[in-house]
């Protein structure tokens, strides 16, 4: 029976059409998906190496213990980026996703995905920034005109760049975009192949500490940079009880990390291949405060979707309000 905690679900296009839409937007699909067979006694979680709270729960077996009374078995599936993760979620290959950056859901929704928002992390605007090399002559966003700028297409960094340029009366057409992964972008940044790099933590903290990169503009007053947690809509309708347990565990994990920054960094640094000090610096800028999805967060999702559709980065306008939202009985 559908949960009364859900708004009406968004309509879904066919799976083939969804794949074509994603590819038309220049996005790589996941190379594999786990089994798509539905099982009410199984919770399949998709996550990335940057999914701090989910990895914390996984490393300690906390979710398995919390779900034992419901006789639900947890399965973990790692993805390289957010878009393939949400595509897997849409086709029923996983049931819930760990956090993805705020710019990712609009891409999936533009492809017709049926996704339910079930939690957010409160804003962390300073955990993303436009950076230049230590000796760069660039001192303002306006000076990016005509420059080659590296960033990941469709990421939160992409939206931050659009907003920063717009504030200066510029658009993406006024720069030379270099769509690069973080690893490739850092190499291009350090060898001078690009004039600036738009990046998120922990890569931001790493390039600051290790290369002396200078922040030209962070997300303050431009992009809130919330992290969104999503579920496959059929699963959210069927197992609202499981989402309730997961939500509570994510809140507890976030609380622990903020109260124990040094211990959290020591634990997470080996997972993502960075030194402890860099991870701790990144964690200081991220809120890790999990709460229910609110109107303000959805309104910003709409602004992001509109910015991408107006820039012809996604193939059609997205109406975020059509997507279901799971709401817990109580939230901090």
CSV table of C-alpha atoms in Angstrom, one decimal:
chain,number,residue,atom,x,y,z
A,1,UNK,CA,0.0,0.0,0.0
A,2,UNK,CA,1.4,3.5,-0.9
A,3,UNK,CA,2.7,5.4,2.1
A,4,UNK,CA,0.6,8.4,3.2
A,5,UNK,CA,3.9,10.2,3.7
A,6,UNK,CA,4.5,10.4,0.0
A,7,UNK,CA,3.3,13.0,-2.4
A,8,UNK,CA,2.0,11.7,-5.8
A,9,UNK,CA,4.9,10.2,-7.8
A,10,UNK,CA,6.3,11.7,-11.0
A,11,UNK,CA,5.5,10.0,-14.2
A,12,UNK,CA,8.2,7.9,-15.8
A,13,UNK,CA,9.3,7.7,-19.4
A,14,UNK,CA,10.5,4.3,-20.8
A,15,UNK,CA,13.9,3.0,-19.8
A,16,UNK,CA,15.3,3.3,-23.3
A,17,UNK,CA,14.1,6.9,-23.6
A,18,UNK,CA,15.7,7.7,-20.2
A,19,UNK,CA,19.0,6.3,-21.3
A,20,UNK,CA,18.9,8.4,-24.6
A,21,UNK,CA,18.1,11.5,-22.6
A,22,UNK,CA,21.0,11.0,-20.3
A,23,UNK,CA,23.4,10.3,-23.2
A,24,UNK,CA,22.0,13.3,-25.1
A,25,UNK,CA,23.0,15.4,-22.1
A,26,UNK,CA,26.6,14.1,-22.5
A,27,UNK,CA,26.4,11.9,-19.4
A,28,UNK,CA,28.0,8.4,-19.0
A,29,UNK,CA,25.7,5.6,-18.0
A,30,UNK,CA,26.7,3.1,-15.4
A,31,UNK,CA,28.7,0.2,-16.8
A,32,UNK,CA,26.8,-2.4,-14.8
A,33,UNK,CA,23.7,-2.6,-12.6
A,34,UNK,CA,23.1,-5.1,-9.8
A,35,UNK,CA,20.1,-7.4,-10.0
A,36,UNK,CA,16.8,-5.4,-10.5
A,37,UNK,CA,14.6,-8.0,-8.8
A,38,UNK,CA,12.4,-6.5,-6.1
A,39,UNK,CA,12.6,-8.0,-2.7
A,40,UNK,CA,10.8,-6.4,0.3
A,41,UNK,CA,13.2,-8.1,2.7
A,42,UNK,CA,16.3,-6.5,1.1
A,43,UNK,CA,17.6,-3.0,1.1
A,44,UNK,CA,20.1,-2.3,-1.8
A,45,UNK,CA,22.1,0.9,-1.2
A,46,UNK,CA,24.1,2.7,-3.8
A,47,UNK,CA,27.0,4.8,-2.6
A,48,UNK,CA,30.2,6.5,-3.7
A,49,UNK,CA,33.6,6.9,-2.0
A,50,UNK,CA,32.5,10.5,-1.0
A,51,UNK,CA,29.3,9.1,0.7
A,52,UNK,CA,30.7,9.7,4.2
A,53,UNK,CA,27.6,9.0,6.3
A,54,UNK,CA,26.7,5.8,4.4
A,55,UNK,CA,30.2,4.5,4.4
A,56,UNK,CA,30.3,5.2,8.2
A,57,UNK,CA,27.2,3.1,8.7
A,58,UNK,CA,28.6,0.4,6.4
A,59,UNK,CA,32.0,0.2,8.1
A,60,UNK,CA,30.4,-0.4,11.5
A,61,UNK,CA,27.5,-2.6,10.5
A,62,UNK,CA,25.1,-0.1,12.2
A,63,UNK,CA,22.4,-0.3,9.6
A,64,UNK,CA,22.4,-4.0,9.6
A,65,UNK,CA,21.9,-4.0,13.3
A,66,UNK,CA,19.1,-1.4,13.2
A,67,UNK,CA,17.2,-3.2,10.5
A,68,UNK,CA,17.5,-6.7,12.1
A,69,UNK,CA,14.1,-6.3,13.9
A,70,UNK,CA,12.5,-5.8,10.5
A,71,UNK,CA,14.3,-8.8,9.1
A,72,UNK,CA,15.7,-6.7,6.3
A,73,UNK,CA,19.1,-7.7,4.7
A,74,UNK,CA,21.4,-4.8,3.5
A,75,UNK,CA,23.3,-5.0,0.3
A,76,UNK,CA,25.9,-2.4,-0.7
A,77,UNK,CA,26.8,-1.3,-4.3
A,78,UNK,CA,29.5,1.2,-5.1
A,79,UNK,CA,29.3,3.6,-8.0
A,80,UNK,CA,31.9,6.0,-9.5
A,81,UNK,CA,29.6,9.0,-9.7
A,82,UNK,CA,26.1,10.3,-8.9
A,83,UNK,CA,24.4,10.1,-12.3
A,84,UNK,CA,24.9,6.4,-12.9
A,85,UNK,CA,23.8,5.8,-9.3
A,86,UNK,CA,20.5,7.6,-9.9
A,87,UNK,CA,20.0,5.8,-13.2
A,88,UNK,CA,20.4,2.5,-11.3
A,89,UNK,CA,17.9,3.7,-8.8
A,90,UNK,CA,15.4,4.6,-11.5
A,91,UNK,CA,15.6,1.2,-13.2
A,92,UNK,CA,15.1,-0.7,-10.0
A,93,UNK,CA,18.7,-2.0,-9.6
A,94,UNK,CA,19.0,-0.4,-6.2
A,95,UNK,CA,16.5,0.8,-3.7
A,96,UNK,CA,18.1,3.9,-2.1
A,97,UNK,CA,21.0,6.2,-2.8
A,98,UNK,CA,23.5,7.8,-0.5
A,99,UNK,CA,24.0,11.5,-0.9
A,100,UNK,CA,24.4,13.1,-4.3
A,101,UNK,CA,25.3,16.7,-4.9
A,102,UNK,CA,22.4,19.1,-5.4
A,103,UNK,CA,22.9,19.4,-9.2
A,104,UNK,CA,22.5,15.7,-9.9
A,105,UNK,CA,18.8,15.0,-9.3
A,106,UNK,CA,17.6,17.5,-11.9
A,107,UNK,CA,19.5,15.5,-14.6
A,108,UNK,CA,17.8,12.3,-13.6
A,109,UNK,CA,14.4,13.9,-13.4
A,110,UNK,CA,14.9,15.4,-16.9
A,111,UNK,CA,15.3,11.8,-18.1
A,112,UNK,CA,12.0,10.9,-16.6
A,113,UNK,CA,13.2,9.1,-13.5
A,114,UNK,CA,10.8,8.2,-10.7
A,115,UNK,CA,12.7,9.2,-7.6
A,116,UNK,CA,11.6,10.1,-4.1
A,117,UNK,CA,13.5,12.6,-2.0
A,118,UNK,CA,13.9,11.2,1.5
A,119,UNK,CA,16.5,13.3,3.3
A,120,UNK,CA,19.0,16.2,2.9
A,121,UNK,CA,22.1,17.5,4.5
A,122,UNK,CA,21.8,21.1,5.4
A,123,UNK,CA,23.8,23.6,3.3
A,124,UNK,CA,27.5,23.6,3.0
A,125,UNK,CA,28.2,26.5,0.6
A,126,UNK,CA,31.9,26.8,1.4
A,127,UNK,CA,32.6,23.2,0.6
A,128,UNK,CA,32.7,24.2,-3.1
A,129,UNK,CA,34.7,26.9,-4.8
A,130,UNK,CA,36.2,28.3,-8.0
A,131,UNK,CA,40.0,28.2,-7.5
A,132,UNK,CA,43.0,29.5,-9.3
A,133,UNK,CA,46.7,28.7,-8.9
A,134,UNK,CA,48.7,30.5,-6.2
A,135,UNK,CA,50.5,32.7,-8.6
A,136,UNK,CA,47.5,33.4,-10.9
A,137,UNK,CA,46.9,37.0,-12.0
A,138,UNK,CA,43.1,36.4,-11.8
A,139,UNK,CA,41.5,38.1,-8.8
A,140,UNK,CA,37.8,38.1,-9.7
A,141,UNK,CA,35.1,35.9,-11.4
A,142,UNK,CA,34.7,38.6,-14.1
A,143,UNK,CA,38.3,37.9,-15.2
A,144,UNK,CA,37.3,34.4,-16.1
A,145,UNK,CA,36.0,35.8,-19.4
A,146,UNK,CA,37.8,34.1,-22.2
A,147,UNK,CA,39.6,31.7,-19.8
A,148,UNK,CA,39.5,27.9,-19.9
A,149,UNK,CA,37.7,26.6,-16.8
A,150,UNK,CA,37.7,23.0,-15.6
A,151,UNK,CA,34.7,21.4,-13.9
A,152,UNK,CA,32.6,18.2,-14.0
A,153,UNK,CA,29.6,18.5,-16.2
A,154,UNK,CA,26.3,18.2,-14.3
A,155,UNK,CA,28.0,18.4,-10.9
A,156,UNK,CA,27.3,21.0,-8.2
A,157,UNK,CA,30.4,22.8,-9.4
A,158,UNK,CA,28.7,23.3,-12.8
A,159,UNK,CA,25.8,25.1,-11.2
A,160,UNK,CA,28.1,27.2,-9.0
A,161,UNK,CA,30.0,28.3,-12.1
A,162,UNK,CA,26.7,29.3,-13.9
A,163,UNK,CA,25.6,31.3,-10.9
A,164,UNK,CA,29.0,33.0,-10.4
A,165,UNK,CA,29.2,34.0,-14.0
A,166,UNK,CA,25.6,35.3,-14.1
A,167,UNK,CA,26.3,37.5,-11.1
A,168,UNK,CA,29.0,39.2,-13.2
A,169,UNK,CA,26.7,39.5,-16.3
A,170,UNK,CA,28.4,36.6,-18.0
A,171,UNK,CA,27.3,33.1,-19.2
A,172,UNK,CA,28.9,29.8,-20.0
A,173,UNK,CA,29.5,31.1,-23.5
A,174,UNK,CA,31.9,33.7,-22.2
A,175,UNK,CA,34.4,31.0,-21.0
A,176,UNK,CA,35.9,27.9,-22.5
A,177,UNK,CA,34.5,24.9,-20.6
A,178,UNK,CA,36.8,22.0,-19.9
A,179,UNK,CA,34.6,19.1,-18.8
A,180,UNK,CA,37.0,17.0,-16.7
A,181,UNK,CA,36.9,14.5,-13.9
A,182,UNK,CA,38.5,15.7,-10.6
A,183,UNK,CA,41.7,13.7,-11.3
A,184,UNK,CA,42.1,15.0,-14.9
A,185,UNK,CA,41.1,18.5,-13.8
A,186,UNK,CA,43.7,18.7,-11.1
A,187,UNK,CA,46.4,17.7,-13.5
A,188,UNK,CA,45.3,20.3,-16.0
A,189,UNK,CA,45.0,22.9,-13.2
A,190,UNK,CA,48.5,22.3,-11.9
A,191,UNK,CA,50.2,22.2,-15.3
A,192,UNK,CA,48.5,25.5,-16.3
A,193,UNK,CA,46.3,24.0,-19.1
A,194,UNK,CA,43.3,25.7,-17.5
A,195,UNK,CA,43.0,29.1,-15.9
A,196,UNK,CA,40.6,28.0,-13.1
A,197,UNK,CA,39.0,24.9,-11.6
A,198,UNK,CA,35.5,24.6,-10.0
A,199,UNK,CA,35.6,21.8,-7.5
A,200,UNK,CA,34.1,20.4,-4.3
A,201,UNK,CA,35.5,19.0,-1.1
A,202,UNK,CA,37.5,16.9,-0.4
A,203,UNK,CA,39.3,17.8,-3.6
A,204,UNK,CA,39.0,21.5,-2.8
A,205,UNK,CA,40.8,21.0,0.6
A,206,UNK,CA,43.4,18.8,-1.1
A,207,UNK,CA,44.4,21.3,-3.8
A,208,UNK,CA,44.4,24.1,-1.3
A,209,UNK,CA,46.7,22.3,1.2
A,210,UNK,CA,48.9,20.5,-1.4
A,211,UNK,CA,49.2,23.1,-4.2
A,212,UNK,CA,48.4,26.4,-2.5
A,213,UNK,CA,45.4,27.0,-4.7
A,214,UNK,CA,43.6,30.2,-4.0
A,215,UNK,CA,39.8,30.6,-3.8
A,216,UNK,CA,38.4,33.0,-6.2
A,217,UNK,CA,34.7,32.5,-5.2
A,218,UNK,CA,33.0,29.9,-3.0
A,219,UNK,CA,29.3,29.0,-2.9
A,220,UNK,CA,28.4,31.6,-0.3
A,221,UNK,CA,25.3,33.6,-1.5
A,222,UNK,CA,25.4,31.7,-4.8
A,223,UNK,CA,24.8,28.0,-4.2
A,224,UNK,CA,23.8,26.4,-0.9
A,225,UNK,CA,25.3,23.0,-1.9
A,226,UNK,CA,22.9,20.6,-0.1
A,227,UNK,CA,23.4,16.8,-0.3
A,228,UNK,CA,20.3,14.9,-1.3
A,229,UNK,CA,19.4,11.3,-0.5
A,230,UNK,CA,16.9,9.6,-2.8
A,231,UNK,CA,14.9,6.4,-3.0
A,232,UNK,CA,13.3,4.5,-5.8
A,233,UNK,CA,9.6,5.6,-5.6
A,234,UNK,CA,8.1,2.1,-5.6
A,235,UNK,CA,10.4,1.2,-2.7
A,236,UNK,CA,9.6,4.3,-0.8
A,237,UNK,CA,5.9,3.6,-1.2
A,238,UNK,CA,6.4,0.0,-0.1
A,239,UNK,CA,8.9,0.3,2.8
A,240,UNK,CA,8.4,3.6,4.5
A,241,UNK,CA,9.4,1.8,7.7
A,242,UNK,CA,12.8,1.0,6.4
A,243,UNK,CA,13.4,4.6,5.2
A,244,UNK,CA,12.5,5.7,8.8
A,245,UNK,CA,15.3,3.5,10.2
A,246,UNK,CA,17.8,4.6,7.6
A,247,UNK,CA,16.9,8.3,8.2
A,248,UNK,CA,17.5,8.0,11.9
A,249,UNK,CA,20.8,6.2,11.4
A,250,UNK,CA,22.0,8.9,9.0
A,251,UNK,CA,21.2,11.6,11.5
A,252,UNK,CA,23.1,9.8,14.2
A,253,UNK,CA,26.1,9.2,11.9
A,254,UNK,CA,26.2,12.9,11.0
A,255,UNK,CA,26.0,13.9,14.6
A,256,UNK,CA,29.0,11.7,15.5
A,257,UNK,CA,31.2,13.0,12.7
A,258,UNK,CA,30.6,16.6,13.7
A,259,UNK,CA,31.2,15.9,17.4
A,260,UNK,CA,34.4,13.8,16.6
A,261,UNK,CA,36.1,15.5,13.7
A,262,UNK,CA,39.6,14.1,14.3
A,263,UNK,CA,38.4,10.5,14.8
A,264,UNK,CA,36.1,10.8,11.8
A,265,UNK,CA,39.0,12.1,9.6
A,266,UNK,CA,41.3,9.3,10.7
A,267,UNK,CA,38.6,6.7,9.8
A,268,UNK,CA,37.7,8.2,6.4
A,269,UNK,CA,41.0,9.3,5.1
A,270,UNK,CA,42.2,5.8,4.0
A,271,UNK,CA,38.8,5.2,2.3
A,272,UNK,CA,39.2,8.1,-0.1
A,273,UNK,CA,43.0,8.1,-0.3
A,274,UNK,CA,43.8,11.4,1.3
A,275,UNK,CA,45.7,12.4,4.3
A,276,UNK,CA,43.9,12.9,7.6
A,277,UNK,CA,44.5,16.7,7.9
A,278,UNK,CA,43.0,17.2,4.4
A,279,UNK,CA,39.9,15.2,5.2
A,280,UNK,CA,39.4,17.0,8.5
A,281,UNK,CA,39.7,20.4,6.8
A,282,UNK,CA,37.0,19.3,4.3
A,283,UNK,CA,34.7,17.9,7.0
A,284,UNK,CA,34.8,21.3,8.8
A,285,UNK,CA,33.1,22.9,5.8
A,286,UNK,CA,30.4,20.2,5.4
A,287,UNK,CA,27.4,20.3,7.7
A,288,UNK,CA,26.6,16.6,7.9
A,289,UNK,CA,23.3,17.6,9.5
A,290,UNK,CA,20.6,15.3,8.1
A,291,UNK,CA,17.0,16.6,8.1
A,292,UNK,CA,13.7,16.2,6.3
A,293,UNK,CA,13.4,17.6,2.8
A,294,UNK,CA,11.9,21.1,3.1
A,295,UNK,CA,10.3,23.6,0.7
A,296,UNK,CA,13.5,25.7,0.6
A,297,UNK,CA,15.6,22.8,-0.5
A,298,UNK,CA,13.1,21.9,-3.2
A,299,UNK,CA,12.9,25.5,-4.4
A,300,UNK,CA,16.6,25.5,-4.9
A,301,UNK,CA,16.4,22.2,-6.8
A,302,UNK,CA,13.9,24.0,-9.1
A,303,UNK,CA,16.4,26.9,-9.6
A,304,UNK,CA,19.1,24.5,-10.5
A,305,UNK,CA,16.9,22.6,-12.9
A,306,UNK,CA,15.8,25.9,-14.5
A,307,UNK,CA,19.4,27.1,-14.8
A,308,UNK,CA,20.5,23.9,-16.6
A,309,UNK,CA,17.5,23.8,-18.9
A,310,UNK,CA,18.0,27.5,-19.8
A,311,UNK,CA,21.6,26.8,-20.6
A,312,UNK,CA,20.4,23.8,-22.7
A,313,UNK,CA,22.4,21.4,-20.6
A,314,UNK,CA,19.4,19.2,-19.8
A,315,UNK,CA,17.0,18.3,-22.6
A,316,UNK,CA,13.7,19.6,-21.1
A,317,UNK,CA,12.3,21.7,-18.2
A,318,UNK,CA,11.9,19.8,-15.0
A,319,UNK,CA,9.1,20.4,-12.5
A,320,UNK,CA,10.6,19.3,-9.2
A,321,UNK,CA,7.3,19.6,-7.4
A,322,UNK,CA,6.0,16.6,-9.3
A,323,UNK,CA,8.6,14.4,-7.5
A,324,UNK,CA,7.5,12.5,-4.3
A,325,UNK,CA,8.9,13.5,-0.9
A,326,UNK,CA,9.1,11.1,2.0
A,327,UNK,CA,8.6,12.8,5.3
A,328,UNK,CA,9.4,11.3,8.7
A,329,UNK,CA,7.0,11.7,11.6
A,330,UNK,CA,9.6,13.9,13.3
A,331,UNK,CA,12.8,15.6,12.1
A,332,UNK,CA,15.3,17.9,13.6
